[in-house]
Amino acid sequence: MKIHNQFKDEVTTAVRGALREMDAPDIAFVTEVPDNADLAVPCFTMSKELKMPPKNIAEKIAENIKPTGLITAVSAMNGYLNFTIDQKILITDTLNDIIESGDGYGSLPYNGKKINLEHTSTNPTGPIHVGRARNPVIGDTLARCLVRCGYEVTTEYYVNDVGKQVVILTWGVNNLPKESVVEEERDKTDHKLVAYYRLANKMMEEDPVVQEQISEMLRKFEAGDQNVISHVRETAEEMLEGLKETLEQINVTLDRYTWESDFIADGTARKVVEELKKSEYAGQTEDGSWYLDLKDFGIQGKNTKFTFTRADGTTLYTTRDLAYHLNKFKRCDIAIDVLGEDQKLGSKQLCSALEILGCDKKPEPMFYSFVALPEGKMSTRRGVVVYLDDLIDEAVDRAYEEIRKRRSDIPEDKMKDIARSVGIGAVRYNIIRVHPDKQFVFKWDEALNFDGNSGPYLQYVHARACSMLKKAGEYKHDTDASKLTDELEINLVKALSKFENITRLAGEEKRIHMLPAYGHEVSVAFNQFYANVPVLSAGDSRDARLTLVECTRTVLKNILTCLGMESPEEM
RNA sequence: GGGCUCAUGGUAUAGCUUGGAUAGCAUAGGGGCUUCCGGAGCCCUAGACCCGGGUUCGAAUCCCGGUGAGCUCACCA
């Protein structure tokens, strides 16, 4: 990557020099990376000032530039200046860099900044369903990218163990006999408990006595009844164990779990209320509830009020979330929240309230749209869901079938391991490859896509490379560019050289969907090389080509790791 | 009703922030490739920027207005 920056510098300097010759030293221009050159400068913007057609400008500048350093050729075409990089230096440099850096290739140096990345944080009222499954996958992938960008990252799950939903669940668990709920097949706490949640909801709607019991429980909870609070906490903890198991299945583990009820217990939510009341934006309704009027903070709509206490003075979710964020900022430089699109307004209100509280930091939200079923929105309460656990199982099963179709030489347990890697890889890849803003409808065939632009395609290339290296046995690293002259080899090296830039885009700019696209680009380049260039029987070029294969393997493994996918050596 | 987001071949998706040279990729369709390192592969072919204005030498990209979809506007979490 360094070489690309250097190349860009040299091109900029050369163009600037040529323009000086043309008596236009201050004219502005940009560089871009096109398909048909290594770097290009469009000359259209200079047209007015130089009073010349872009085509002539490009030709004139090209005449004034002599290839030096990394620039081996300049040409003018259709009003563009096209520059060609010294391929020999690019090849040798890139391959040496990959060999030296290994796992660290494509990473940026440690920058000492602490990032707290909150993701998943689903309500502990039922198993994770695919409607929300983007959250852990996006969060975990972004965390991995940020680590590679040099940050110190802590991932965190905010557990909502306060409020009506968890109270309903707890009432169900404490009052409903085991025989009365419809048993879920799966032996996991989240699947077992959700049955109580559903029945409790149904009974609450139909039976006023139940409704009163739940209301009573909620009142006790609000009043600080330790017995009720700890029951709820225990239930939430039990549910969370099931959620953690699911997350582990898709290679997601979080560093820290923070409980919402802690901000009531330690009094910080109360403190936030007291601070907000002092604000000039604060007001109180006739009933006694407190709010902030955020109309001066760009909040639109028929109601610009942001309520932060109930009439009885108790705190709301949003108040506790404020306390939580203040707490977070004590522990990090940058806070990132991965949130569903339904949180957009809430997140904006949170930021405004933080500003009012005099907090100079704001969380950076990253939103994703929900995944719906063809028949509509998913709902845990109504039982209209596809669970993430079921998606994982189905993916692993399909991967197993594929492996069994083509391999008879692998022992059963190893086949199972590979199937797991491939199935989960397919699921994660298919979630990350689309832009988070894009809403999508869940379809089994698309979620389980195994060929073309898919996770297994990348893993397949990795496995192919591994297989070759294994067959090759001993060889010496050879980065002599004169032995790698095939167009397909050069194309592959160029793809490998872009990794650092992609890491930066994926992390710093949170464009994590660049990662699968890049992995696919590298894989295509490798498959084309593989299909047309012999390696093991290559004579003089054998070592150099094996080195290229090894470097591709290294880069692919790094991409896969960044995507939270395994890199099986065979499949 | 207000706000935010999305709209690209049959299907799915990239490019939009920072406007530029033939709009990329995948899948389904049609045709081809296995003497040789793994055919979950490779090659060829056909097919798309929601509609209408505007800005510009130049618009998928920026602006305005439509249309359609999602989310949102709680003393819920």
XYZ file of C-alpha atoms (C1' of nucleotides) in Angstrom:
648
model
C 0.000 0.000 0.000
C 2.832 2.345 0.797
C 3.823 1.978 -2.806
C 0.437 3.233 -4.006
C 0.727 6.326 -1.833
C 4.221 6.940 -3.121
C 3.030 6.498 -6.679
C 0.217 8.968 -6.119
C 2.665 11.488 -4.665
C 4.947 11.128 -7.641
C 2.092 11.560 -10.080
C 0.822 14.635 -8.251
C 4.291 16.164 -8.233
C 4.814 15.418 -11.911
C 1.480 16.930 -12.952
C 2.074 19.962 -10.769
C 5.487 20.406 -12.407
C 4.056 20.154 -15.881
C 1.391 22.707 -15.067
C 4.056 25.076 -13.828
C 5.673 24.811 -17.251
C 2.310 25.774 -18.707
C 2.077 28.845 -16.473
C -0.768 27.449 -14.429
C 0.905 26.416 -11.177
C -2.141 26.760 -8.913
C -4.771 24.967 -10.912
C -6.647 22.238 -9.046
C -6.813 18.599 -10.106
C -7.616 15.212 -8.638
C -6.402 11.677 -9.168
C -8.590 8.621 -9.533
C -8.073 4.892 -9.929
C -9.664 3.691 -13.172
C -9.851 0.256 -14.804
C -7.589 0.939 -17.731
C -4.644 2.565 -15.950
C -3.006 2.553 -12.525
C -3.849 6.170 -11.853
C -5.571 8.857 -13.888
C -6.015 12.616 -13.819
C -9.136 13.949 -15.541
C -8.412 17.295 -17.222
C -11.966 18.539 -17.717
C -11.971 20.921 -14.783
C -8.887 22.704 -16.041
C -10.516 23.477 -19.355
C -12.058 26.813 -18.436
C -9.030 28.300 -16.792
C -6.590 27.184 -19.468
C -9.026 28.019 -22.270
C -8.263 24.775 -24.027
C -10.221 21.591 -24.722
C -9.524 18.862 -22.119
C -8.096 16.626 -24.807
C -5.391 19.155 -25.675
C -4.619 19.817 -22.044
C -4.047 16.143 -21.375
C -1.780 15.885 -24.404
C 0.176 18.979 -23.436
C 0.708 17.789 -19.865
C 1.682 14.337 -21.047
C 4.364 15.875 -23.260
C 5.786 17.712 -20.273
C 6.131 14.632 -18.078
C 9.026 12.253 -18.351
C 8.673 8.845 -16.738
C 10.779 8.686 -13.580
C 10.671 6.740 -10.350
C 7.535 4.625 -10.122
C 5.986 6.228 -13.194
C 6.874 4.129 -16.223
C 4.447 5.619 -18.694
C 2.151 8.600 -19.219
C -0.450 8.880 -21.911
C -3.285 11.176 -22.837
C -6.629 9.739 -23.804
C -10.063 11.332 -24.146
C -9.130 14.178 -21.853
C -7.540 11.953 -19.253
C -3.934 11.576 -18.248
C -3.205 7.935 -17.644
C -0.246 6.821 -15.573
C 1.312 3.395 -15.414
C 3.109 2.178 -12.311
C 6.401 0.327 -12.415
C 5.099 -3.213 -12.240
C 8.380 -4.781 -11.209
C 8.669 -2.611 -8.153
C 4.983 -3.096 -7.364
C 5.301 -6.870 -7.533
C 8.492 -7.245 -5.519
C 7.408 -4.687 -2.964
C 3.953 -6.138 -2.422
C 5.116 -9.732 -2.142
C 7.940 -8.859 0.243
C 5.535 -6.857 2.354
C 3.098 -9.761 2.584
C 5.842 -12.247 3.453
C 7.235 -9.982 6.179
C 3.917 -8.924 7.686
C 2.009 -12.214 7.474
C -1.140 -12.039 9.599
C -0.494 -8.344 10.026
C -0.485 -7.582 6.319
C -3.137 -4.996 5.557
C -3.189 -3.709 9.136
C -2.437 -0.181 10.265
C -0.150 0.555 13.203
C -1.555 0.816 16.729
C -2.898 4.302 17.302
C -3.632 4.140 21.016
C -7.284 5.162 20.703
C -9.923 3.239 22.605
C -13.176 2.375 20.915
C -16.198 0.996 22.700
C -18.381 -0.821 20.213
C -21.843 -1.700 21.431
C -23.692 -4.228 19.357
C -26.401 -6.898 19.457
C -28.033 -5.799 22.752
C -31.243 -7.620 21.850
C -33.936 -7.801 24.492
C -33.542 -10.957 26.558
C -37.086 -12.090 25.858
C -36.421 -14.714 23.202
C -33.871 -16.268 20.851
C -32.148 -14.107 18.247
C -34.091 -14.150 14.995
C -32.781 -13.363 11.536
C -34.586 -10.001 11.523
C -32.013 -8.830 14.040
C -29.171 -11.057 12.966
C -27.465 -8.309 11.056
C -26.585 -6.606 14.321
C -24.062 -9.082 15.797
C -22.540 -9.815 12.403
C -22.126 -6.153 11.484
C -20.878 -5.296 14.969
C -18.389 -8.123 15.167
C -17.065 -7.519 11.652
C -16.660 -3.810 12.272
C -14.843 -4.555 15.531
C -12.409 -6.807 13.677
C -11.833 -4.129 11.035
C -11.209 -1.459 13.644
C -8.660 -3.613 15.424
C -6.843 -3.931 12.111
C -7.072 -0.165 11.739
C -5.014 0.157 14.910
C -7.659 0.813 17.556
C -8.047 -0.805 20.927
C -11.587 -2.137 20.713
C -13.934 -3.316 23.451
C -17.191 -4.876 22.326
C -20.137 -4.581 24.633
C -23.686 -5.895 24.993
C -26.185 -3.723 26.852
C -28.641 -6.054 28.528
C -32.134 -4.645 28.957
C -33.181 -6.286 32.212
C -35.622 -3.513 33.038
C -39.153 -2.882 31.864
C -42.410 -4.463 30.964
C -41.167 -7.040 28.473
C -38.765 -8.757 30.855
C -41.295 -8.507 33.668
C -43.873 -10.321 31.535
C -41.320 -12.998 30.787
C -40.410 -13.347 34.457
C -44.035 -13.533 35.509
C -44.494 -16.348 33.005
C -41.458 -18.267 34.185
C -42.462 -17.883 37.840
C -46.186 -18.621 37.507
C -46.824 -20.892 34.557
C -46.557 -24.659 35.004
C -44.125 -26.369 32.650
C -46.919 -28.509 31.141
C -48.897 -25.473 30.064
C -46.350 -24.054 27.639
C -45.689 -25.422 24.194
C -42.302 -27.109 24.361
C -39.666 -25.990 21.912
C -37.560 -28.787 20.509
C -34.259 -27.098 20.965
C -32.426 -27.677 24.229
C -31.309 -24.120 24.839
C -32.456 -21.762 27.571
C -33.580 -19.030 25.185
C -35.792 -21.413 23.241
C -37.218 -22.920 26.415
C -37.992 -19.573 28.031
C -39.573 -17.895 25.017
C -42.525 -20.277 25.294
C -43.339 -18.765 28.698
C -43.023 -15.289 27.265
C -45.504 -16.034 24.513
C -48.057 -17.645 26.779
C -47.714 -14.883 29.382
C -48.353 -12.257 26.706
C -51.400 -14.121 25.478
C -52.823 -14.563 28.977
C -52.199 -10.944 29.830
C -54.250 -9.876 26.845
C -57.104 -12.235 27.663
C -57.193 -12.322 31.463
C -57.551 -9.125 33.563
C -56.337 -10.990 36.654
C -53.063 -11.825 34.968
C -52.784 -8.305 33.700
C -53.185 -7.000 37.241
C -50.561 -9.408 38.565
C -48.077 -8.270 35.967
C -48.841 -4.610 36.618
C -48.354 -5.200 40.309
C -45.034 -6.852 39.634
C -43.980 -3.953 37.451
C -44.942 -1.478 40.185
C -42.870 -3.396 42.714
C -39.980 -3.447 40.262
C -40.185 0.317 39.812
C -40.392 0.800 43.556
C -37.119 -1.054 43.998
C -38.455 -4.343 45.372
C -35.262 -6.391 45.612
C -37.102 -9.676 45.350
C -38.738 -8.804 42.039
C -35.630 -7.140 40.646
C -33.454 -10.129 41.322
C -35.999 -12.537 39.851
C -36.040 -10.515 36.668
C -32.278 -10.331 36.589
C -31.993 -14.102 37.067
C -34.429 -14.750 34.241
C -32.601 -12.367 31.943
C -29.299 -14.013 32.817
C -30.689 -17.417 31.980
C -32.014 -16.162 28.665
C -28.704 -14.500 27.909
C -26.879 -17.805 28.270
C -28.838 -19.110 25.299
C -28.159 -15.980 23.262
C -24.440 -16.247 23.974
C -24.420 -19.819 22.698
C -25.970 -18.689 19.432
C -23.477 -15.862 19.080
C -20.567 -18.201 19.689
C -21.850 -20.389 16.882
C -21.294 -17.555 14.437
C -17.899 -16.644 15.934
C -19.176 -13.674 17.868
C -17.996 -13.169 21.424
C -18.356 -9.912 23.288
C -15.857 -8.522 25.767
C -18.332 -7.076 28.191
C -21.953 -7.227 29.306
C -23.500 -4.217 30.986
C -26.845 -4.442 32.760
C -29.400 -1.714 32.481
C -30.632 -2.225 36.050
C -27.173 -1.286 37.333
C -27.787 2.330 36.396
C -30.855 2.392 38.604
C -29.050 0.604 41.423
C -25.992 2.865 41.418
C -28.082 6.049 41.263
C -26.539 7.405 38.059
C -29.854 7.378 36.172
C -31.320 9.446 39.013
C -28.386 11.858 38.742
C -29.060 12.311 35.039
C -32.658 13.232 35.871
C -31.528 15.847 38.379
C -29.061 17.356 35.913
C -31.578 17.473 33.088
C -34.195 19.170 35.273
C -31.798 22.101 35.683
C -31.529 22.589 31.933
C -33.194 25.517 30.175
C -34.797 23.038 27.783
C -36.495 21.089 30.575
C -40.194 21.283 31.349
C -42.839 19.449 33.308
C -46.313 18.417 32.204
C -49.393 18.929 34.376
C -49.239 15.282 35.401
C -45.698 15.668 36.638
C -43.584 13.965 33.982
C -40.412 15.740 32.899
C -39.258 16.332 29.343
C -36.718 18.209 27.226
C -37.971 20.216 24.299
C -35.584 19.433 21.479
C -37.076 21.588 18.743
C -33.827 23.621 18.688
C -31.815 20.448 18.150
C -33.120 19.549 14.727
C -35.756 17.136 15.979
C -38.696 17.160 13.583
C -42.245 15.925 13.896
C -45.448 16.765 15.686
C -43.827 16.169 19.035
C -40.364 17.491 19.790
C -40.613 16.538 23.452
C -38.238 13.977 24.830
C -39.664 12.634 28.065
C -37.167 11.584 30.708
C -39.308 10.749 33.732
C -42.755 9.307 34.263
C -45.370 11.249 36.195
C -44.345 9.363 39.329
C -40.754 10.420 38.806
C -39.354 7.035 37.832
C -36.774 6.809 35.064
C -37.347 5.663 31.503
C -35.256 3.558 29.158
C -33.869 6.661 27.522
C -32.770 8.117 30.851
C -30.901 4.962 31.727
C -29.378 4.920 28.272
C -28.013 8.405 28.974
C -26.447 7.199 32.202
C -25.042 4.251 30.300
C -23.421 6.432 27.656
C -21.903 8.739 30.239
C -20.472 5.627 31.831
C -19.159 4.405 28.490
C -17.365 7.645 27.752
C -15.382 7.258 30.949
C -13.946 4.110 29.443
C -13.271 5.058 25.812
C -12.353 7.763 23.333
C -14.901 6.786 20.717
C -18.229 5.020 21.242
C -19.961 3.269 18.380
C -23.504 1.879 18.656
C -24.765 -0.640 16.119
C -28.497 -0.055 16.067
C -31.614 -1.034 14.162
C -33.133 1.665 11.982
C -35.990 2.044 14.477
C -33.485 3.689 16.843
C -32.663 6.591 14.532
C -34.751 9.191 16.299
C -33.869 7.823 19.737
C -30.188 8.043 18.930
C -30.532 11.645 17.807
C -32.428 12.515 20.988
C -29.768 10.797 23.049
C -27.064 12.903 21.410
C -28.997 16.118 22.021
C -29.541 15.218 25.666
C -25.839 14.423 26.067
C -25.055 17.853 24.668
C -27.435 19.441 27.159
C -25.683 17.521 29.915
C -22.426 19.109 28.793
C -20.921 15.907 27.463
C -18.476 16.739 24.697
C -18.580 13.289 23.133
C -21.329 11.652 21.152
C -21.797 8.046 20.156
C -21.383 7.308 16.454
C -24.406 5.295 15.434
C -24.275 2.683 12.730
C -27.748 1.730 11.541
C -29.012 -1.263 9.668
C -32.420 -1.973 8.152
C -34.459 -4.908 9.275
C -34.705 -8.214 7.546
C -38.312 -9.171 6.930
C -39.917 -12.434 5.915
C -41.726 -12.618 2.570
C -44.947 -12.536 4.583
C -43.885 -9.473 6.567
C -42.190 -8.362 9.736
C -40.899 -10.858 12.270
C -42.267 -10.930 15.788
C -41.007 -12.917 18.744
C -44.234 -12.384 20.627
C -46.415 -13.703 17.830
C -43.977 -16.460 16.950
C -43.576 -15.255 13.364
C -39.847 -15.766 13.145
C -36.964 -17.614 11.627
C -34.450 -18.155 14.378
C -30.781 -17.580 13.778
C -30.172 -21.020 15.292
C -32.294 -22.591 12.552
C -30.509 -20.652 9.848
C -27.154 -21.806 11.215
C -28.262 -25.434 11.337
C -29.634 -25.328 7.824
C -26.464 -23.714 6.493
C -24.250 -26.294 8.176
C -26.437 -29.147 6.928
C -26.269 -27.912 3.367
C -22.523 -27.443 3.559
C -22.222 -31.001 4.869
C -24.197 -32.345 1.896
C -21.962 -30.462 -0.523
C -18.808 -31.836 1.052
C -20.145 -35.380 1.127
C -20.998 -35.120 -2.559
C -17.392 -34.506 -3.558
C -15.210 -35.934 -0.830
C -15.056 -39.511 0.326
C -11.534 -39.348 1.725
C -12.235 -37.240 4.796
C -13.243 -38.748 8.130
C -16.726 -37.986 9.405
C -15.813 -35.691 12.274
C -13.520 -33.628 10.108
C -16.271 -33.289 7.500
C -18.546 -31.980 10.230
C -15.957 -29.379 11.248
C -15.515 -28.192 7.695
C -19.270 -28.056 7.174
C -19.544 -25.839 10.209
C -16.861 -23.457 8.916
C -18.377 -23.300 5.455
C -22.013 -22.996 6.536
C -21.335 -20.249 9.043
C -19.047 -18.480 6.616
C -21.847 -18.436 4.048
C -24.266 -16.914 6.555
C -21.901 -14.183 7.731
C -20.755 -13.330 4.224
C -24.279 -12.987 2.887
C -25.203 -10.618 5.693
C -22.155 -8.395 5.315
C -22.079 -8.168 1.541
C -25.086 -5.873 1.353
C -25.071 -2.277 2.487
C -26.606 -1.971 5.980
C -29.078 0.707 4.814
C -30.600 -1.720 2.372
C -33.707 -3.456 3.632
C -33.975 -7.043 2.640
C -36.436 -9.863 2.548
C -35.168 -13.121 3.950
C -35.067 -15.966 1.458
C -33.468 -19.272 2.306
C -31.796 -19.677 -1.072
C -30.147 -16.298 -0.855
C -29.098 -16.649 2.755
C -27.506 -19.988 1.910
C -25.819 -18.955 -1.327
C -22.714 -21.126 -1.799
C -21.369 -20.180 -5.203
C -20.367 -17.116 -7.114
C -20.174 -14.121 -4.812
C -20.281 -16.112 -1.602
C -18.325 -17.031 1.496
C -17.532 -20.559 0.344
C -16.078 -19.172 -2.899
C -13.403 -17.377 -0.867
C -12.817 -20.391 1.321
C -12.529 -22.597 -1.737
C -9.738 -20.433 -3.137
C -7.981 -20.568 0.220
C -8.287 -24.363 0.262
C -6.979 -24.624 -3.290
C -3.967 -22.493 -2.433
C -3.288 -24.605 0.666
C -3.531 -27.776 -1.324
C -0.977 -26.546 -3.835
C 1.445 -25.406 -1.175
C 1.162 -28.776 0.506
C 1.925 -30.587 -2.726
C 4.835 -28.272 -3.487
C 6.829 -29.248 -0.416
C 9.995 -27.211 0.157
C 10.595 -24.084 -1.884
C 12.360 -20.765 -1.512
C 10.621 -17.423 -1.438
C 11.224 -15.730 -4.749
C 9.906 -12.220 -5.326
C 11.823 -11.629 -8.545
C 9.366 -9.711 -10.694
C 10.961 -10.834 -13.927
C 9.556 -14.286 -13.226
C 5.996 -13.046 -12.764
C 5.164 -11.467 -16.083
C 1.873 -13.063 -17.030
C -1.003 -10.600 -17.127
C -2.961 -12.793 -14.725
C -0.081 -12.807 -12.253
C 0.228 -9.044 -12.353
C -3.504 -8.672 -11.967
C -3.429 -10.892 -8.886
C -0.573 -8.958 -7.267
C -2.367 -5.695 -7.912
C -5.422 -7.053 -6.142
C -3.297 -8.156 -3.172
C -1.680 -4.730 -2.943
C -5.004 -2.994 -2.272
C -5.721 -4.657 1.049
C -4.556 -1.892 3.367
C -6.722 0.635 1.601
C -9.746 -1.630 1.888
C -9.090 -2.166 5.597
C -9.066 1.585 6.066
C -12.359 2.068 4.220
C -14.013 -0.807 6.046
C -12.900 0.391 9.484
C -12.488 4.170 9.475
C -15.462 4.799 7.219
C -17.501 1.864 8.496
C -17.945 0.547 4.967
C -17.627 -3.068 5.974
C -19.466 -4.347 2.912
C -16.302 -3.484 0.934
C -14.639 -6.468 2.553
C -16.627 -9.276 0.885
C -16.415 -7.441 -2.435
C -12.654 -7.228 -2.088
C -12.349 -10.855 -1.047
C -14.288 -11.789 -4.138
C -12.012 -9.675 -6.319
C -8.906 -11.402 -4.948
C -10.537 -14.817 -5.362
C -11.540 -14.199 -8.950
C -8.011 -13.033 -9.756
C -6.630 -16.177 -8.179
C -9.031 -18.526 -9.952
C -8.149 -16.982 -13.302
C -4.448 -17.319 -12.559
C -4.998 -20.853 -11.352
C -6.881 -21.907 -14.454
C -4.295 -20.572 -16.885
C -0.872 -20.489 -15.282
C 0.848 -23.712 -14.261
C 2.652 -23.523 -10.939
C 4.056 -26.845 -9.770
C 5.414 -27.646 -13.224
C 6.663 -24.151 -13.924
C 10.432 -24.730 -14.007
C 12.329 -21.480 -13.403
C 9.226 -19.607 -12.309
C 8.073 -22.299 -9.909
C 9.357 -20.690 -6.717
C 8.099 -17.253 -7.689
C 4.659 -18.598 -8.527
C 4.515 -20.596 -5.319
C 5.428 -17.425 -3.472
C 2.516 -15.684 -5.178
C 0.203 -18.536 -4.168
C 1.429 -18.325 -0.600
C 0.902 -14.569 -0.523
C -2.629 -14.952 -1.883
C -3.318 -17.486 0.813
C -2.052 -15.066 3.468
C -4.212 -12.201 2.219
C -7.295 -14.387 1.905
C -6.831 -15.726 5.379
C -6.598 -12.177 6.688
C -9.770 -11.187 4.848
C -11.616 -14.247 6.141
C -10.471 -13.570 9.689
C -11.636 -9.989 9.368
C -15.032 -11.302 8.252
C -15.160 -13.641 11.241
C -14.934 -16.668 8.973
C -12.738 -19.749 9.285
C -10.076 -20.568 6.723
C -10.303 -24.338 6.240
C -7.279 -25.889 4.508
C -9.471 -28.306 2.651
C -13.153 -28.518 1.904
C -49.450 14.759 7.999
C -43.834 15.710 9.441
C -38.881 13.465 9.488
C -35.166 9.665 8.071
C -33.814 5.700 4.583
C -34.170 2.832 0.134
C -35.375 2.310 -5.548
C -29.767 -0.219 -10.807
C -30.640 -6.371 -16.198
C -35.698 -11.906 -14.854
C -33.748 -12.092 -9.535
C -30.116 -10.188 -6.020
C -26.386 -6.540 -5.406
C -21.743 -2.741 -6.097
C -20.818 2.193 -7.680
C -23.662 7.713 -5.117
C -20.153 10.751 0.426
C -15.727 13.507 -3.443
C -20.244 14.189 -10.821
C -16.032 12.172 -15.731
C -13.561 7.522 -20.442
C -17.277 0.854 -22.451
C -22.258 1.153 -15.119
C -19.003 -3.594 -11.907
C -20.344 -8.423 -9.640
C -23.322 -12.724 -8.864
C -27.339 -15.861 -10.015
C -31.036 -17.846 -13.348
C -30.900 -18.203 -19.369
C -27.919 -19.636 -24.106
C -23.027 -21.685 -25.769
C -18.161 -23.771 -24.668
C -13.867 -25.865 -21.357
C -11.643 -31.838 -17.484
C -3.781 -34.739 -21.334
C -2.013 -30.915 -16.460
C -1.625 -28.057 -9.626
C -9.185 -29.479 -6.402
C -14.958 -28.181 -12.006
C -17.762 -25.202 -4.969
C -13.861 -23.637 -10.927
C -12.639 -21.116 -15.973
C -14.111 -18.740 -20.900
C -17.893 -16.638 -24.295
C -23.036 -14.610 -24.935
C -27.565 -11.789 -23.936
C -29.807 -8.383 -20.461
C -30.413 -2.690 -16.027
C -29.565 3.207 -13.524
C -38.308 4.231 -10.799
C -40.679 8.821 -13.371
C -40.333 14.303 -14.569
C -37.683 18.759 -14.347
C -32.991 21.535 -13.079
C -27.479 22.547 -12.396
C -23.119 21.183 -15.604
C -18.788 20.772 -21.120
C -20.502 16.056 -18.619
C -25.521 13.168 -13.916
C -26.691 6.311 -11.693
C -24.052 10.043 -8.625
C -25.751 16.815 -6.906
C -30.679 19.941 -6.456
C -36.229 20.304 -6.847
C -40.926 17.747 -7.646
C -43.552 13.016 -8.154
C -44.363 7.603 -7.413
C -43.611 3.096 -4.559
C -41.470 0.458 -0.114
C -39.305 0.373 5.016
C -38.606 2.870 9.715
C -40.183 6.652 12.959
C -43.048 10.802 15.476
C -44.856 6.756 23.655
C -45.259 8.828 30.887
C -42.461 1.267 25.577
C -37.758 -0.957 25.679
